């Protein structure tokens, strides 16, 4: 029993290293894998999420967050909508839209002469920059907050509500992060490399896991940091906007670190966003989710 607990703790503490290491291994082994790399990235992200969910049951941060609050069916349907329909459709249509708007399909990727690793680094930095400002704008501009509020409407954090996203919110973030790269002609291998390093990290953000990640939280947007982003207190929540990385939070002064083992008193919508409740709450209908204060 003791050995099992030690092993569980070790895996939990190195969860982010495992997630990124596995993604990197997939990229390096790309010529040998029999399926498209995109399928492997998705499969590895699912494995990482399943491991994180299992660890959450073994080492919960909040036991009460294991109790369903009438949200499982909603989160399951939302995940199916985003993962099964909206995201694949957007990824299929975005390259077509970029070519149509630019009027040319010629590649002009400025980092084309760089080593592959350098190109991936540039792609990751842009994607994270775009997602940071998209996320921040969704908090600071009331018309966008109406869509993003749906993500914050959950009153607990657990692995599934990572996918509680409004389609408009998801579409804007995807277009801003991937659109410019596609317009510049980024190679598919570079884009997949960037996704392989970031997507397995992002799926872990909402884990109900009681682990202090130390230096990992200086680099990645860990669940330890992200739980504070879901606080009902704007002073606590309007920070740590990074998607996979917290680099741009550190650059623009929105990085917040709290003592290990602590969490917000309550998670969910800000009081200013709860002035009208109902089935449409957080999903962008007029009268829902007022401006952030």
PDB file of C-alpha atoms in Angstrom:
ATOM      1  CA  UNK A   1       0.000   0.000   0.000  1.00  0.00           C
ATOM      2  CA  UNK A   2       2.791   2.423   0.912  1.00  0.00           C
ATOM      3  CA  UNK A   3       4.658   1.611  -2.288  1.00  0.00           C
ATOM      4  CA  UNK A   4       1.496   2.213  -4.314  1.00  0.00           C
ATOM      5  CA  UNK A   5       0.990   5.602  -2.637  1.00  0.00           C
ATOM      6  CA  UNK A   6       4.605   6.571  -3.317  1.00  0.00           C
ATOM      7  CA  UNK A   7       4.213   5.570  -6.968  1.00  0.00           C
ATOM      8  CA  UNK A   8       0.942   7.502  -7.286  1.00  0.00           C
ATOM      9  CA  UNK A   9       2.471  10.630  -5.748  1.00  0.00           C
ATOM     10  CA  UNK A  10       5.473  10.413  -8.064  1.00  0.00           C
ATOM     11  CA  UNK A  11       3.317  10.078 -11.182  1.00  0.00           C
ATOM     12  CA  UNK A  12       1.127  12.978 -10.048  1.00  0.00           C
ATOM     13  CA  UNK A  13       4.107  15.269  -9.435  1.00  0.00           C
ATOM     14  CA  UNK A  14       5.607  14.433 -12.812  1.00  0.00           C
ATOM     15  CA  UNK A  15       2.296  14.521 -14.665  1.00  0.00           C
ATOM     16  CA  UNK A  16       3.274  17.537 -16.769  1.00  0.00           C
ATOM     17  CA  UNK A  17       6.648  16.068 -17.590  1.00  0.00           C
ATOM     18  CA  UNK A  18       4.917  12.873 -18.702  1.00  0.00           C
ATOM     19  CA  UNK A  19       2.401  14.836 -20.814  1.00  0.00           C
ATOM     20  CA  UNK A  20       5.013  16.917 -22.645  1.00  0.00           C
ATOM     21  CA  UNK A  21       7.549  14.093 -22.836  1.00  0.00           C
ATOM     22  CA  UNK A  22       5.024  11.808 -24.487  1.00  0.00           C
ATOM     23  CA  UNK A  23       4.063  14.515 -26.969  1.00  0.00           C
ATOM     24  CA  UNK A  24       7.703  15.132 -27.795  1.00  0.00           C
ATOM     25  CA  UNK A  25       8.306  11.399 -28.253  1.00  0.00           C
ATOM     26  CA  UNK A  26       5.424  11.212 -30.723  1.00  0.00           C
ATOM     27  CA  UNK A  27       6.878  14.047 -32.740  1.00  0.00           C
ATOM     28  CA  UNK A  28      10.335  12.482 -32.854  1.00  0.00           C
ATOM     29  CA  UNK A  29       8.891   9.097 -33.850  1.00  0.00           C
ATOM     30  CA  UNK A  30       6.576  10.591 -36.473  1.00  0.00           C
ATOM     31  CA  UNK A  31       8.126   8.828 -39.491  1.00  0.00           C
ATOM     32  CA  UNK A  32       7.616   5.426 -37.822  1.00  0.00           C
ATOM     33  CA  UNK A  33       4.016   5.777 -36.643  1.00  0.00           C
ATOM     34  CA  UNK A  34       1.410   4.092 -38.898  1.00  0.00           C
ATOM     35  CA  UNK A  35      -1.437   6.574 -38.319  1.00  0.00           C
ATOM     36  CA  UNK A  36      -1.654  10.322 -39.052  1.00  0.00           C
ATOM     37  CA  UNK A  37       0.182  12.357 -36.429  1.00  0.00           C
ATOM     38  CA  UNK A  38      -2.996  14.317 -35.600  1.00  0.00           C
ATOM     39  CA  UNK A  39      -4.645  11.049 -34.507  1.00  0.00           C
ATOM     40  CA  UNK A  40      -1.691  10.194 -32.287  1.00  0.00           C
ATOM     41  CA  UNK A  41      -1.703  13.654 -30.686  1.00  0.00           C
ATOM     42  CA  UNK A  42      -5.421  13.313 -29.934  1.00  0.00           C
ATOM     43  CA  UNK A  43      -4.938   9.782 -28.598  1.00  0.00           C
ATOM     44  CA  UNK A  44      -2.035  10.805 -26.360  1.00  0.00           C
ATOM     45  CA  UNK A  45      -4.017  13.781 -25.026  1.00  0.00           C
ATOM     46  CA  UNK A  46      -6.872  11.394 -24.176  1.00  0.00           C
ATOM     47  CA  UNK A  47      -4.445   9.052 -22.365  1.00  0.00           C
ATOM     48  CA  UNK A  48      -3.009  11.982 -20.390  1.00  0.00           C
ATOM     49  CA  UNK A  49      -6.507  13.180 -19.473  1.00  0.00           C
ATOM     50  CA  UNK A  50      -7.527   9.677 -18.358  1.00  0.00           C
ATOM     51  CA  UNK A  51      -4.392   9.436 -16.207  1.00  0.00           C
ATOM     52  CA  UNK A  52      -5.125  12.839 -14.706  1.00  0.00           C
ATOM     53  CA  UNK A  53      -8.739  11.891 -13.977  1.00  0.00           C
ATOM     54  CA  UNK A  54      -7.595   8.681 -12.234  1.00  0.00           C
ATOM     55  CA  UNK A  55      -5.067  10.593 -10.141  1.00  0.00           C
ATOM     56  CA  UNK A  56      -7.790  13.071  -9.195  1.00  0.00           C
ATOM     57  CA  UNK A  57      -9.860  10.272  -7.709  1.00  0.00           C
ATOM     58  CA  UNK A  58      -6.840   9.013  -5.797  1.00  0.00           C
ATOM     59  CA  UNK A  59      -5.613  12.437  -4.626  1.00  0.00           C
ATOM     60  CA  UNK A  60      -8.548  14.892  -4.702  1.00  0.00           C
ATOM     61  CA  UNK A  61      -8.027  18.560  -3.893  1.00  0.00           C
ATOM     62  CA  UNK A  62     -11.694  19.028  -2.965  1.00  0.00           C
ATOM     63  CA  UNK A  63     -13.692  15.899  -2.100  1.00  0.00           C
ATOM     64  CA  UNK A  64     -16.955  17.791  -2.690  1.00  0.00           C
ATOM     65  CA  UNK A  65     -15.946  18.398  -6.316  1.00  0.00           C
ATOM     66  CA  UNK A  66     -16.354  14.673  -6.896  1.00  0.00           C
ATOM     67  CA  UNK A  67     -20.078  15.072  -6.250  1.00  0.00           C
ATOM     68  CA  UNK A  68     -22.163  15.701  -9.372  1.00  0.00           C
ATOM     69  CA  UNK A  69     -24.155  18.927  -9.303  1.00  0.00           C
ATOM     70  CA  UNK A  70     -26.468  18.249 -12.203  1.00  0.00           C
ATOM     71  CA  UNK A  71     -23.613  19.162 -14.530  1.00  0.00           C
ATOM     72  CA  UNK A  72     -22.369  15.840 -15.905  1.00  0.00           C
ATOM     73  CA  UNK A  73     -24.984  15.572 -18.665  1.00  0.00           C
ATOM     74  CA  UNK A  74     -24.424  19.198 -19.680  1.00  0.00           C
ATOM     75  CA  UNK A  75     -20.637  18.828 -19.711  1.00  0.00           C
ATOM     76  CA  UNK A  76     -20.825  15.539 -21.605  1.00  0.00           C
ATOM     77  CA  UNK A  77     -23.070  17.069 -24.270  1.00  0.00           C
ATOM     78  CA  UNK A  78     -20.848  20.150 -24.498  1.00  0.00           C
ATOM     79  CA  UNK A  79     -17.720  17.998 -24.847  1.00  0.00           C
ATOM     80  CA  UNK A  80     -19.378  15.941 -27.586  1.00  0.00           C
ATOM     81  CA  UNK A  81     -20.403  19.128 -29.401  1.00  0.00           C
ATOM     82  CA  UNK A  82     -16.962  20.748 -29.214  1.00  0.00           C
ATOM     83  CA  UNK A  83     -14.761  17.690 -29.741  1.00  0.00           C
ATOM     84  CA  UNK A  84     -17.030  15.799 -32.119  1.00  0.00           C
ATOM     85  CA  UNK A  85     -18.395  18.589 -34.306  1.00  0.00           C
ATOM     86  CA  UNK A  86     -17.264  22.172 -33.742  1.00  0.00           C
ATOM     87  CA  UNK A  87     -13.503  21.638 -33.502  1.00  0.00           C
ATOM     88  CA  UNK A  88     -13.179  19.265 -36.514  1.00  0.00           C
ATOM     89  CA  UNK A  89     -15.416  21.519 -38.598  1.00  0.00           C
ATOM     90  CA  UNK A  90     -13.415  24.627 -37.734  1.00  0.00           C
ATOM     91  CA  UNK A  91     -10.094  22.909 -38.462  1.00  0.00           C
ATOM     92  CA  UNK A  92     -11.423  21.797 -41.835  1.00  0.00           C
ATOM     93  CA  UNK A  93     -12.855  25.192 -42.794  1.00  0.00           C
ATOM     94  CA  UNK A  94     -10.117  27.461 -41.432  1.00  0.00           C
ATOM     95  CA  UNK A  95      -7.468  26.635 -44.098  1.00  0.00           C
ATOM     96  CA  UNK A  96     -10.084  27.142 -46.835  1.00  0.00           C
ATOM     97  CA  UNK A  97     -11.076  30.491 -45.347  1.00  0.00           C
ATOM     98  CA  UNK A  98      -7.439  31.605 -45.074  1.00  0.00           C
ATOM     99  CA  UNK A  99      -6.747  30.796 -48.721  1.00  0.00           C
ATOM    100  CA  UNK A 100      -9.968  32.494 -49.820  1.00  0.00           C
ATOM    101  CA  UNK A 101      -9.171  35.660 -47.864  1.00  0.00           C
ATOM    102  CA  UNK A 102      -5.502  35.836 -48.824  1.00  0.00           C
ATOM    103  CA  UNK A 103      -6.142  35.065 -52.471  1.00  0.00           C
ATOM    104  CA  UNK A 104      -3.153  32.729 -52.697  1.00  0.00           C
ATOM    105  CA  UNK A 105      -2.110  29.319 -51.497  1.00  0.00           C
ATOM    106  CA  UNK A 106       1.639  30.081 -51.697  1.00  0.00           C
ATOM    107  CA  UNK A 107       3.611  29.516 -48.510  1.00  0.00           C
ATOM    108  CA  UNK A 108       5.542  32.430 -47.023  1.00  0.00           C
ATOM    109  CA  UNK A 109       6.500  30.985 -43.639  1.00  0.00           C
ATOM    110  CA  UNK A 110       9.274  33.358 -42.431  1.00  0.00           C
ATOM    111  CA  UNK A 111      10.982  30.688 -40.305  1.00  0.00           C
ATOM    112  CA  UNK A 112      11.212  28.209 -43.185  1.00  0.00           C
ATOM    113  CA  UNK A 113      15.016  28.176 -43.096  1.00  0.00           C
ATOM    114  CA  UNK A 114      15.188  27.462 -39.375  1.00  0.00           C
ATOM    115  CA  UNK A 115      15.716  24.090 -37.742  1.00  0.00           C
ATOM    116  CA  UNK A 116      12.471  22.200 -37.152  1.00  0.00           C
ATOM    117  CA  UNK A 117      12.665  22.723 -33.386  1.00  0.00           C
ATOM    118  CA  UNK A 118      13.029  26.466 -33.816  1.00  0.00           C
ATOM    119  CA  UNK A 119      10.008  26.567 -36.103  1.00  0.00           C
ATOM    120  CA  UNK A 120       7.950  24.661 -33.538  1.00  0.00           C
ATOM    121  CA  UNK A 121       9.060  27.106 -30.830  1.00  0.00           C
ATOM    122  CA  UNK A 122       7.935  30.076 -32.967  1.00  0.00           C
ATOM    123  CA  UNK A 123       4.578  28.411 -33.633  1.00  0.00           C
ATOM    124  CA  UNK A 124       4.052  27.652 -29.933  1.00  0.00           C
ATOM    125  CA  UNK A 125       4.965  31.205 -28.917  1.00  0.00           C
ATOM    126  CA  UNK A 126       2.472  32.689 -31.401  1.00  0.00           C
ATOM    127  CA  UNK A 127      -0.318  30.261 -30.516  1.00  0.00           C
ATOM    128  CA  UNK A 128       0.116  30.968 -26.817  1.00  0.00           C
ATOM    129  CA  UNK A 129       0.333  34.733 -27.422  1.00  0.00           C
ATOM    130  CA  UNK A 130      -2.903  34.711 -29.423  1.00  0.00           C
ATOM    131  CA  UNK A 131      -4.716  32.509 -26.913  1.00  0.00           C
ATOM    132  CA  UNK A 132      -3.528  34.667 -24.024  1.00  0.00           C
ATOM    133  CA  UNK A 133      -4.954  37.861 -25.529  1.00  0.00           C
ATOM    134  CA  UNK A 134      -8.110  36.144 -26.719  1.00  0.00           C
ATOM    135  CA  UNK A 135      -8.723  34.780 -23.231  1.00  0.00           C
ATOM    136  CA  UNK A 136      -7.938  38.108 -21.590  1.00  0.00           C
ATOM    137  CA  UNK A 137     -10.228  39.965 -23.994  1.00  0.00           C
ATOM    138  CA  UNK A 138     -13.037  37.531 -23.156  1.00  0.00           C
ATOM    139  CA  UNK A 139     -12.665  38.616 -19.517  1.00  0.00           C
ATOM    140  CA  UNK A 140     -12.208  42.339 -20.037  1.00  0.00           C
ATOM    141  CA  UNK A 141     -14.703  43.070 -22.825  1.00  0.00           C
ATOM    142  CA  UNK A 142     -18.332  42.504 -21.858  1.00  0.00           C
ATOM    143  CA  UNK A 143     -19.619  41.349 -25.301  1.00  0.00           C
ATOM    144  CA  UNK A 144     -17.030  38.544 -25.336  1.00  0.00           C
ATOM    145  CA  UNK A 145     -17.514  37.728 -21.666  1.00  0.00           C
ATOM    146  CA  UNK A 146     -21.101  36.710 -22.477  1.00  0.00           C
ATOM    147  CA  UNK A 147     -19.649  33.755 -24.384  1.00  0.00           C
ATOM    148  CA  UNK A 148     -16.773  32.949 -22.026  1.00  0.00           C
ATOM    149  CA  UNK A 149     -19.003  33.088 -18.949  1.00  0.00           C
ATOM    150  CA  UNK A 150     -20.400  29.702 -19.928  1.00  0.00           C
ATOM    151  CA  UNK A 151     -16.976  28.190 -19.239  1.00  0.00           C
ATOM    152  CA  UNK A 152     -16.897  29.796 -15.791  1.00  0.00           C
ATOM    153  CA  UNK A 153     -20.454  28.823 -14.873  1.00  0.00           C
ATOM    154  CA  UNK A 154     -19.453  25.430 -13.431  1.00  0.00           C
ATOM    155  CA  UNK A 155     -19.527  25.407  -9.634  1.00  0.00           C
ATOM    156  CA  UNK A 156     -16.825  22.754  -9.352  1.00  0.00           C
ATOM    157  CA  UNK A 157     -13.687  21.769 -11.244  1.00  0.00           C
ATOM    158  CA  UNK A 158     -13.199  18.276 -12.627  1.00  0.00           C
ATOM    159  CA  UNK A 159     -11.698  16.723 -15.739  1.00  0.00           C
ATOM    160  CA  UNK A 160     -14.781  16.932 -17.972  1.00  0.00           C
ATOM    161  CA  UNK A 161     -15.601  20.622 -17.670  1.00  0.00           C
ATOM    162  CA  UNK A 162     -12.354  21.383 -19.436  1.00  0.00           C
ATOM    163  CA  UNK A 163     -14.595  21.124 -22.527  1.00  0.00           C
ATOM    164  CA  UNK A 164     -17.357  23.428 -21.261  1.00  0.00           C
ATOM    165  CA  UNK A 165     -16.846  25.943 -24.055  1.00  0.00           C
ATOM    166  CA  UNK A 166     -19.160  28.148 -26.042  1.00  0.00           C
ATOM    167  CA  UNK A 167     -18.705  27.436 -29.781  1.00  0.00           C
ATOM    168  CA  UNK A 168     -18.154  31.158 -30.495  1.00  0.00           C
ATOM    169  CA  UNK A 169     -15.476  31.364 -27.780  1.00  0.00           C
ATOM    170  CA  UNK A 170     -13.729  28.294 -29.185  1.00  0.00           C
ATOM    171  CA  UNK A 171     -13.986  29.515 -32.791  1.00  0.00           C
ATOM    172  CA  UNK A 172     -12.464  32.907 -32.005  1.00  0.00           C
ATOM    173  CA  UNK A 173      -9.566  31.414 -30.094  1.00  0.00           C
ATOM    174  CA  UNK A 174      -8.850  28.840 -32.787  1.00  0.00           C
ATOM    175  CA  UNK A 175      -9.027  31.389 -35.597  1.00  0.00           C
ATOM    176  CA  UNK A 176      -6.698  33.827 -33.841  1.00  0.00           C
ATOM    177  CA  UNK A 177      -4.133  31.205 -32.851  1.00  0.00           C
ATOM    178  CA  UNK A 178      -4.046  29.091 -36.030  1.00  0.00           C
ATOM    179  CA  UNK A 179      -5.298  31.461 -38.741  1.00  0.00           C
ATOM    180  CA  UNK A 180      -2.164  33.649 -38.967  1.00  0.00           C
ATOM    181  CA  UNK A 181       0.107  30.593 -38.960  1.00  0.00           C
ATOM    182  CA  UNK A 182      -1.854  29.025 -41.811  1.00  0.00           C
ATOM    183  CA  UNK A 183      -1.785  32.317 -43.706  1.00  0.00           C
ATOM    184  CA  UNK A 184       2.019  32.396 -43.344  1.00  0.00           C
ATOM    185  CA  UNK A 185       2.259  28.854 -44.679  1.00  0.00           C
ATOM    186  CA  UNK A 186       3.430  27.008 -41.568  1.00  0.00           C
ATOM    187  CA  UNK A 187       4.297  23.384 -42.480  1.00  0.00           C
ATOM    188  CA  UNK A 188       1.923  20.714 -41.181  1.00  0.00           C
ATOM    189  CA  UNK A 189       4.777  18.979 -39.336  1.00  0.00           C
ATOM    190  CA  UNK A 190       5.568  22.183 -37.434  1.00  0.00           C
ATOM    191  CA  UNK A 191       1.935  22.782 -36.530  1.00  0.00           C
ATOM    192  CA  UNK A 192       1.490  19.198 -35.337  1.00  0.00           C
ATOM    193  CA  UNK A 193       4.676  19.471 -33.311  1.00  0.00           C
ATOM    194  CA  UNK A 194       3.328  22.571 -31.581  1.00  0.00           C
ATOM    195  CA  UNK A 195       0.009  20.856 -30.859  1.00  0.00           C
ATOM    196  CA  UNK A 196       1.770  17.723 -29.578  1.00  0.00           C
ATOM    197  CA  UNK A 197       3.624  19.808 -26.988  1.00  0.00           C
ATOM    198  CA  UNK A 198       0.693  21.959 -25.849  1.00  0.00           C
ATOM    199  CA  UNK A 199      -2.558  20.014 -26.207  1.00  0.00           C
ATOM    200  CA  UNK A 200      -1.684  17.340 -23.588  1.00  0.00           C
ATOM    201  CA  UNK A 201      -0.983  20.164 -21.118  1.00  0.00           C
ATOM    202  CA  UNK A 202      -4.221  22.041 -21.762  1.00  0.00           C
ATOM    203  CA  UNK A 203      -6.437  18.995 -21.083  1.00  0.00           C
ATOM    204  CA  UNK A 204      -5.118  18.862 -17.490  1.00  0.00           C
ATOM    205  CA  UNK A 205      -6.183  22.382 -16.486  1.00  0.00           C
ATOM    206  CA  UNK A 206      -9.375  21.451 -14.644  1.00  0.00           C
ATOM    207  CA  UNK A 207      -8.199  18.441 -12.669  1.00  0.00           C
ATOM    208  CA  UNK A 208      -9.356  18.154  -9.073  1.00  0.00           C
ATOM    209  CA  UNK A 209      -5.879  17.033  -8.044  1.00  0.00           C
ATOM    210  CA  UNK A 210      -4.118  17.865  -4.780  1.00  0.00           C
ATOM    211  CA  UNK A 211      -0.518  18.130  -5.965  1.00  0.00           C
ATOM    212  CA  UNK A 212       1.972  20.983  -5.732  1.00  0.00           C
ATOM    213  CA  UNK A 213       3.778  21.216  -9.059  1.00  0.00           C
ATOM    214  CA  UNK A 214       6.567  23.574  -8.038  1.00  0.00           C
ATOM    215  CA  UNK A 215       8.632  24.657 -11.030  1.00  0.00           C
ATOM    216  CA  UNK A 216       6.149  23.178 -13.492  1.00  0.00           C
ATOM    217  CA  UNK A 217       3.766  25.981 -12.491  1.00  0.00           C
ATOM    218  CA  UNK A 218       6.391  28.538 -13.481  1.00  0.00           C
ATOM    219  CA  UNK A 219       6.203  27.253 -17.036  1.00  0.00           C
ATOM    220  CA  UNK A 220       2.825  25.603 -17.593  1.00  0.00           C
ATOM    221  CA  UNK A 221      -0.734  26.680 -16.844  1.00  0.00           C
ATOM    222  CA  UNK A 222      -1.224  23.873 -14.343  1.00  0.00           C
ATOM    223  CA  UNK A 223      -4.465  22.951 -12.629  1.00  0.00           C
ATOM    224  CA  UNK A 224      -2.889  24.291  -9.437  1.00  0.00           C
ATOM    225  CA  UNK A 225      -2.817  27.769 -11.003  1.00  0.00           C
ATOM    226  CA  UNK A 226      -5.956  27.465 -13.063  1.00  0.00           C
ATOM    227  CA  UNK A 227      -8.296  26.666 -10.170  1.00  0.00           C
ATOM    228  CA  UNK A 228      -7.757  30.242  -8.957  1.00  0.00           C
ATOM    229  CA  UNK A 229      -8.767  31.498 -12.390  1.00  0.00           C
ATOM    230  CA  UNK A 230     -12.220  30.020 -11.732  1.00  0.00           C
ATOM    231  CA  UNK A 231     -12.690  31.869  -8.441  1.00  0.00           C
ATOM    232  CA  UNK A 232     -15.887  33.859  -7.994  1.00  0.00           C
ATOM    233  CA  UNK A 233     -13.686  36.788  -6.900  1.00  0.00           C
ATOM    234  CA  UNK A 234     -12.607  38.885  -9.916  1.00  0.00           C
ATOM    235  CA  UNK A 235      -9.356  39.903  -8.196  1.00  0.00           C
ATOM    236  CA  UNK A 236      -8.365  36.236  -8.085  1.00  0.00           C
ATOM    237  CA  UNK A 237      -9.875  35.095 -11.367  1.00  0.00           C
ATOM    238  CA  UNK A 238      -8.724  37.847 -13.727  1.00  0.00           C
ATOM    239  CA  UNK A 239      -5.214  36.433 -13.974  1.00  0.00           C
ATOM    240  CA  UNK A 240      -3.328  33.404 -15.333  1.00  0.00           C
ATOM    241  CA  UNK A 241      -4.864  33.606 -18.792  1.00  0.00           C
ATOM    242  CA  UNK A 242      -2.270  31.357 -20.441  1.00  0.00           C
ATOM    243  CA  UNK A 243      -3.446  28.289 -22.337  1.00  0.00           C
ATOM    244  CA  UNK A 244      -0.606  25.762 -22.044  1.00  0.00           C
ATOM    245  CA  UNK A 245       2.113  28.193 -20.926  1.00  0.00           C
ATOM    246  CA  UNK A 246       2.144  31.067 -18.442  1.00  0.00           C
ATOM    247  CA  UNK A 247       4.957  32.869 -20.268  1.00  0.00           C
ATOM    248  CA  UNK A 248       2.777  35.708 -21.525  1.00  0.00           C
ATOM    249  CA  UNK A 249       1.154  36.104 -18.106  1.00  0.00           C
ATOM    250  CA  UNK A 250       4.627  36.721 -16.730  1.00  0.00           C
ATOM    251  CA  UNK A 251       5.463  39.152 -19.537  1.00  0.00           C
ATOM    252  CA  UNK A 252       2.239  41.169 -19.205  1.00  0.00           C
ATOM    253  CA  UNK A 253       1.962  41.086 -15.405  1.00  0.00           C
ATOM    254  CA  UNK A 254      -1.051  38.779 -14.975  1.00  0.00           C
ATOM    255  CA  UNK A 255       0.797  35.788 -13.505  1.00  0.00           C
ATOM    256  CA  UNK A 256      -0.426  34.986  -9.980  1.00  0.00           C
ATOM    257  CA  UNK A 257       0.980  32.303  -7.703  1.00  0.00           C
ATOM    258  CA  UNK A 258      -0.760  31.333  -4.458  1.00  0.00           C
ATOM    259  CA  UNK A 259       0.505  29.284  -1.511  1.00  0.00           C
ATOM    260  CA  UNK A 260       0.640  25.548  -2.140  1.00  0.00           C
ATOM    261  CA  UNK A 261      -2.381  23.561  -1.000  1.00  0.00           C
ATOM    262  CA  UNK A 262      -4.766  26.506  -1.094  1.00  0.00           C
ATOM    263  CA  UNK A 263      -7.661  27.197  -3.408  1.00  0.00           C
ATOM    264  CA  UNK A 264     -10.418  29.767  -3.902  1.00  0.00           C
ATOM    265  CA  UNK A 265     -13.263  29.792  -1.407  1.00  0.00           C
ATOM    266  CA  UNK A 266     -15.743  29.307  -4.216  1.00  0.00           C
ATOM    267  CA  UNK A 267     -15.599  28.708  -7.970  1.00  0.00           C
ATOM    268  CA  UNK A 268     -18.154  29.773 -10.561  1.00  0.00           C
ATOM    269  CA  UNK A 269     -19.497  32.973 -12.079  1.00  0.00           C
ATOM    270  CA  UNK A 270     -18.749  36.377 -10.610  1.00  0.00           C
ATOM    271  CA  UNK A 271     -21.673  37.876  -8.719  1.00  0.00           C
ATOM    272  CA  UNK A 272     -21.926  40.608 -11.362  1.00  0.00           C
ATOM    273  CA  UNK A 273     -22.501  37.892 -13.939  1.00  0.00           C
ATOM    274  CA  UNK A 274     -25.269  36.114 -12.053  1.00  0.00           C
ATOM    275  CA  UNK A 275     -27.925  38.845 -12.114  1.00  0.00           C
ATOM    276  CA  UNK A 276     -30.191  36.713 -14.284  1.00  0.00           C
ATOM    277  CA  UNK A 277     -30.188  32.951 -14.077  1.00  0.00           C
ATOM    278  CA  UNK A 278     -31.858  30.335 -16.198  1.00  0.00           C
ATOM    279  CA  UNK A 279     -31.203  27.598 -18.687  1.00  0.00           C
ATOM    280  CA  UNK A 280     -29.400  30.009 -21.013  1.00  0.00           C
ATOM    281  CA  UNK A 281     -27.006  31.236 -18.325  1.00  0.00           C
ATOM    282  CA  UNK A 282     -23.526  31.676 -19.707  1.00  0.00           C
ATOM    283  CA  UNK A 283     -24.386  30.590 -23.223  1.00  0.00           C
ATOM    284  CA  UNK A 284     -24.489  34.034 -24.723  1.00  0.00           C
ATOM    285  CA  UNK A 285     -28.175  34.953 -24.792  1.00  0.00           C
ATOM    286  CA  UNK A 286     -29.119  38.585 -24.075  1.00  0.00           C
ATOM    287  CA  UNK A 287     -29.782  39.277 -20.431  1.00  0.00           C
ATOM    288  CA  UNK A 288     -27.247  36.721 -19.262  1.00  0.00           C
ATOM    289  CA  UNK A 289     -23.906  37.247 -17.707  1.00  0.00           C
ATOM    290  CA  UNK A 290     -23.363  40.944 -17.221  1.00  0.00           C
ATOM    291  CA  UNK A 291     -20.009  42.722 -17.466  1.00  0.00           C
ATOM    292  CA  UNK A 292     -17.145  41.813 -15.163  1.00  0.00           C
ATOM    293  CA  UNK A 293     -16.426  44.134 -12.271  1.00  0.00           C
TER     294      UNK A 293
END
